[in-house]
């Protein structure tokens, strides 16, 4: 199982999990030889298994996980935070964050640190939320629209290569249903018993609707209310 209990099938976010896995799995294809990647906010390193040598290339990840502590929820290789990364300048070919930036209050410092530890020509892969419920209090500060991410990155010599949405209007509706059902059943102490009965059909129905909404005929109209985005930035040399 990837992530934690909130991303397992039984709690209802399976369609988001599929998008995360799909995007992280492509990181390996940006490198023709072995590369070193820093996973900021690694938790128990659920993404490490997705970064592996592909059949077509000699690529493969030398993976380093960073988190704020070693505990039940985190098993990092190094302890630190995104605003003060305890690594040398230009020490990584890639950096990745997955639902991490919203926990950083000094967000400009985080971007500076990401750029600092990246080699010139290195890549920053970010999977971040634009719309989600309040979580992890008191460490939940921001949501990120594309223009904000692009401008923050530009200030530290990170150039946008591409970005894609995950979860449009239909996914937002599905998430809303899941949240309402979970809160109601939890209050009645029935969530463990009845939750899966509701979550599974919601996943199936709204995942399908989300995929249909991405067809070209709809001209991206159902992507505007996106849950979030997957970004790829490349570090450019100082002018």
Short mmCIF file of C-alpha atoms in Angstrom, two decimals, residues 3-231:
data_model
loop_
_atom_site.label_atom_id
_atom_site.label_comp_id
_atom_site.label_asym_id
_atom_site.label_seq_id
_atom_site.Cartn_x
_atom_site.Cartn_y
_atom_site.Cartn_z
CA UNK A 3 0.96 6.59 1.26
CA UNK A 4 -1.04 6.11 4.44
CA UNK A 5 -4.53 4.90 5.31
CA UNK A 6 -6.12 7.98 3.71
CA UNK A 7 -4.96 6.87 0.27
CA UNK A 8 -5.94 3.21 0.49
CA UNK A 9 -8.94 1.79 -1.35
CA UNK A 10 -10.98 1.36 1.82
CA UNK A 11 -10.93 5.07 2.67
CA UNK A 12 -11.88 6.20 -0.79
CA UNK A 13 -9.09 8.13 -2.51
CA UNK A 14 -8.05 5.41 -4.91
CA UNK A 15 -8.53 7.48 -8.07
CA UNK A 16 -6.07 10.10 -6.77
CA UNK A 17 -3.59 7.37 -5.91
CA UNK A 18 -3.63 6.19 -9.52
CA UNK A 19 -2.65 9.68 -10.75
CA UNK A 20 0.18 10.01 -8.23
CA UNK A 21 1.63 6.63 -9.20
CA UNK A 22 1.36 7.44 -12.92
CA UNK A 23 3.23 10.72 -12.64
CA UNK A 24 5.97 9.59 -10.26
CA UNK A 25 6.68 6.56 -12.42
CA UNK A 26 7.70 8.79 -15.35
CA UNK A 27 10.56 10.44 -13.42
CA UNK A 28 12.91 7.60 -14.30
CA UNK A 29 12.50 8.32 -18.00
CA UNK A 30 14.14 11.74 -17.70
CA UNK A 31 17.54 10.14 -17.03
CA UNK A 32 19.71 7.96 -19.25
CA UNK A 33 22.02 6.89 -16.43
CA UNK A 34 21.85 6.50 -12.67
CA UNK A 35 20.67 9.65 -10.95
CA UNK A 36 20.44 10.91 -7.39
CA UNK A 37 17.03 12.15 -6.20
CA UNK A 38 15.93 13.81 -2.96
CA UNK A 39 12.37 13.10 -1.79
CA UNK A 40 11.40 15.95 0.54
CA UNK A 41 8.73 14.88 3.04
CA UNK A 42 9.34 11.22 2.26
CA UNK A 43 7.28 9.72 5.09
CA UNK A 44 7.81 5.98 4.97
CA UNK A 45 9.21 6.23 1.42
CA UNK A 46 6.20 4.88 -0.49
CA UNK A 47 7.48 6.30 -3.79
CA UNK A 48 10.92 4.72 -3.73
CA UNK A 49 9.69 1.52 -5.39
CA UNK A 50 8.38 3.56 -8.35
CA UNK A 51 11.83 4.96 -9.11
CA UNK A 52 13.74 2.06 -10.59
CA UNK A 53 15.77 1.08 -13.59
CA UNK A 54 13.57 0.91 -16.67
CA UNK A 55 13.80 -1.89 -19.20
CA UNK A 56 14.76 0.50 -21.99
CA UNK A 57 17.48 2.52 -20.25
CA UNK A 58 20.34 2.30 -17.80
CA UNK A 59 18.57 4.73 -15.52
CA UNK A 60 17.78 4.13 -11.88
CA UNK A 61 17.43 6.21 -8.75
CA UNK A 62 19.90 6.69 -5.94
CA UNK A 63 17.05 7.63 -3.62
CA UNK A 64 17.45 9.83 -0.51
CA UNK A 65 14.44 10.53 1.72
CA UNK A 66 14.20 13.61 3.92
CA UNK A 67 11.67 14.27 6.67
CA UNK A 68 11.42 16.24 9.90
CA UNK A 69 11.78 13.26 12.23
CA UNK A 70 11.99 9.49 12.49
CA UNK A 71 8.74 8.12 13.87
CA UNK A 72 5.79 5.86 13.13
CA UNK A 73 4.93 7.92 10.04
CA UNK A 74 8.41 8.66 8.71
CA UNK A 75 11.58 6.69 8.09
CA UNK A 76 13.93 9.23 6.46
CA UNK A 77 17.54 8.78 5.40
CA UNK A 78 18.29 12.30 6.61
CA UNK A 79 16.40 14.50 9.06
CA UNK A 80 15.59 18.08 8.13
CA UNK A 81 12.93 20.24 6.53
CA UNK A 82 12.30 21.90 3.20
CA UNK A 83 13.34 25.32 4.49
CA UNK A 84 16.77 24.14 5.65
CA UNK A 85 17.92 21.08 3.71
CA UNK A 86 21.06 19.61 5.33
CA UNK A 87 22.78 18.81 2.00
CA UNK A 88 25.55 20.39 -0.05
CA UNK A 89 24.99 22.70 -2.98
CA UNK A 90 24.37 20.97 -6.33
CA UNK A 91 24.24 17.53 -4.75
CA UNK A 92 21.16 16.09 -6.52
CA UNK A 93 20.13 15.44 -10.09
CA UNK A 94 16.45 15.63 -9.08
CA UNK A 95 14.21 16.72 -6.22
CA UNK A 96 10.60 15.68 -5.69
CA UNK A 97 7.78 16.83 -3.41
CA UNK A 98 4.37 15.18 -3.08
CA UNK A 99 1.81 17.18 -1.07
CA UNK A 100 4.59 18.89 0.86
CA UNK A 101 4.72 22.57 -0.11
CA UNK A 102 1.46 23.40 1.66
CA UNK A 103 3.20 22.54 4.96
CA UNK A 104 5.95 25.15 4.43
CA UNK A 105 5.16 28.62 5.75
CA UNK A 106 8.39 30.13 4.39
CA UNK A 107 7.66 28.92 0.89
CA UNK A 108 10.22 31.15 -0.87
CA UNK A 109 12.93 29.71 1.37
CA UNK A 110 11.79 26.21 0.38
CA UNK A 111 12.15 27.04 -3.31
CA UNK A 112 15.59 28.56 -2.69
CA UNK A 113 16.70 25.39 -0.92
CA UNK A 114 15.36 23.12 -3.66
CA UNK A 115 17.24 25.11 -6.28
CA UNK A 116 20.40 25.21 -4.16
CA UNK A 117 20.72 21.44 -3.79
CA UNK A 118 19.91 20.81 -7.47
CA UNK A 119 22.65 20.56 -10.05
CA UNK A 120 22.45 22.80 -13.10
CA UNK A 121 20.23 20.98 -15.57
CA UNK A 122 18.60 19.00 -12.76
CA UNK A 123 14.86 18.50 -12.43
CA UNK A 124 12.32 19.37 -9.76
CA UNK A 125 9.16 17.22 -9.81
CA UNK A 126 6.25 18.56 -7.76
CA UNK A 127 2.84 16.96 -7.15
CA UNK A 128 0.94 19.60 -5.23
CA UNK A 129 -2.63 20.50 -4.36
CA UNK A 130 -4.74 23.43 -5.48
CA UNK A 131 -7.90 22.25 -3.71
CA UNK A 132 -8.04 20.07 -0.63
CA UNK A 133 -9.48 20.12 2.87
CA UNK A 134 -7.60 21.54 5.84
CA UNK A 135 -5.26 18.87 7.16
CA UNK A 136 -2.28 18.27 9.43
CA UNK A 137 -2.96 21.27 11.72
CA UNK A 138 -1.27 23.53 12.55
CA UNK A 139 1.09 22.86 9.61
CA UNK A 140 -1.19 23.60 6.67
CA UNK A 141 -0.64 27.00 5.07
CA UNK A 142 -1.10 27.25 1.30
CA UNK A 143 -2.68 25.94 -1.91
CA UNK A 144 -0.93 26.37 -5.25
CA UNK A 145 -2.30 27.50 -8.60
CA UNK A 146 0.03 27.15 -11.62
CA UNK A 147 0.91 30.86 -11.86
CA UNK A 148 2.10 30.88 -8.25
CA UNK A 149 4.29 27.81 -8.74
CA UNK A 150 5.75 29.13 -11.98
CA UNK A 151 6.64 32.55 -10.52
CA UNK A 152 8.10 31.09 -7.32
CA UNK A 153 10.24 28.73 -9.37
CA UNK A 154 11.34 31.41 -11.82
CA UNK A 155 12.81 33.47 -8.97
CA UNK A 156 15.29 30.67 -8.21
CA UNK A 157 16.24 29.72 -11.78
CA UNK A 158 13.77 26.86 -12.14
CA UNK A 159 12.19 26.83 -15.58
CA UNK A 160 8.81 25.17 -16.16
CA UNK A 161 9.03 22.24 -18.59
CA UNK A 162 5.42 21.07 -18.35
CA UNK A 163 2.51 20.66 -16.00
CA UNK A 164 -0.60 18.49 -15.96
CA UNK A 165 -3.78 18.56 -13.92
CA UNK A 166 -5.09 15.78 -11.76
CA UNK A 167 -8.71 15.54 -10.66
CA UNK A 168 -11.04 18.04 -12.32
CA UNK A 169 -14.63 19.03 -11.54
CA UNK A 170 -15.89 15.46 -11.29
CA UNK A 171 -13.08 14.41 -8.96
CA UNK A 172 -13.87 17.40 -6.73
CA UNK A 173 -17.48 16.28 -6.50
CA UNK A 174 -16.38 12.72 -5.70
CA UNK A 175 -14.03 13.97 -2.99
CA UNK A 176 -16.86 16.04 -1.55
CA UNK A 177 -19.11 12.99 -1.31
CA UNK A 178 -16.34 10.96 0.32
CA UNK A 179 -15.70 13.70 2.89
CA UNK A 180 -19.39 14.06 3.78
CA UNK A 181 -19.88 10.32 4.09
CA UNK A 182 -16.72 9.85 6.15
CA UNK A 183 -17.58 12.64 8.57
CA UNK A 184 -21.17 11.40 8.97
CA UNK A 185 -20.26 7.74 9.47
CA UNK A 186 -17.38 8.62 11.79
CA UNK A 187 -19.74 10.63 13.98
CA UNK A 188 -22.03 7.60 14.14
CA UNK A 189 -19.04 5.27 14.66
CA UNK A 190 -20.04 3.31 11.56
CA UNK A 191 -17.23 4.34 9.20
CA UNK A 192 -15.11 1.16 9.38
CA UNK A 193 -18.16 -1.01 8.70
CA UNK A 194 -20.11 1.00 6.11
CA UNK A 195 -17.46 3.27 4.58
CA UNK A 196 -16.17 0.85 1.91
CA UNK A 197 -19.72 0.22 0.69
CA UNK A 198 -19.95 3.89 -0.33
CA UNK A 199 -16.32 4.62 -1.24
CA UNK A 200 -15.84 1.94 -3.86
CA UNK A 201 -18.73 2.99 -6.17
CA UNK A 202 -17.78 6.67 -5.75
CA UNK A 203 -14.25 5.84 -6.91
CA UNK A 204 -15.49 3.90 -9.91
CA UNK A 205 -18.12 6.43 -11.00
CA UNK A 206 -16.17 9.64 -10.52
CA UNK A 207 -12.90 8.26 -11.85
CA UNK A 208 -14.75 7.36 -15.04
CA UNK A 209 -16.44 10.76 -15.22
CA UNK A 210 -13.10 12.48 -14.66
CA UNK A 211 -11.55 10.56 -17.56
CA UNK A 212 -14.51 11.36 -19.81
CA UNK A 213 -14.23 15.03 -18.86
CA UNK A 214 -10.66 15.03 -20.17
CA UNK A 215 -11.68 14.13 -23.71
CA UNK A 216 -10.74 16.75 -26.31
CA UNK A 217 -14.36 17.42 -27.18
CA UNK A 218 -14.80 19.19 -23.80
CA UNK A 219 -11.79 21.49 -24.46
CA UNK A 220 -10.39 21.18 -20.94
CA UNK A 221 -13.46 22.85 -19.40
CA UNK A 222 -13.60 20.27 -16.61
CA UNK A 223 -9.94 20.76 -15.66
CA UNK A 224 -10.22 24.35 -14.43
CA UNK A 225 -11.48 23.31 -11.00
CA UNK A 226 -8.54 20.99 -10.54
CA UNK A 227 -7.60 19.24 -7.32
CA UNK A 228 -3.99 19.99 -8.18
CA UNK A 229 -1.11 19.73 -10.61
CA UNK A 230 2.00 17.76 -11.43
CA UNK A 231 4.89 20.08 -12.36
#
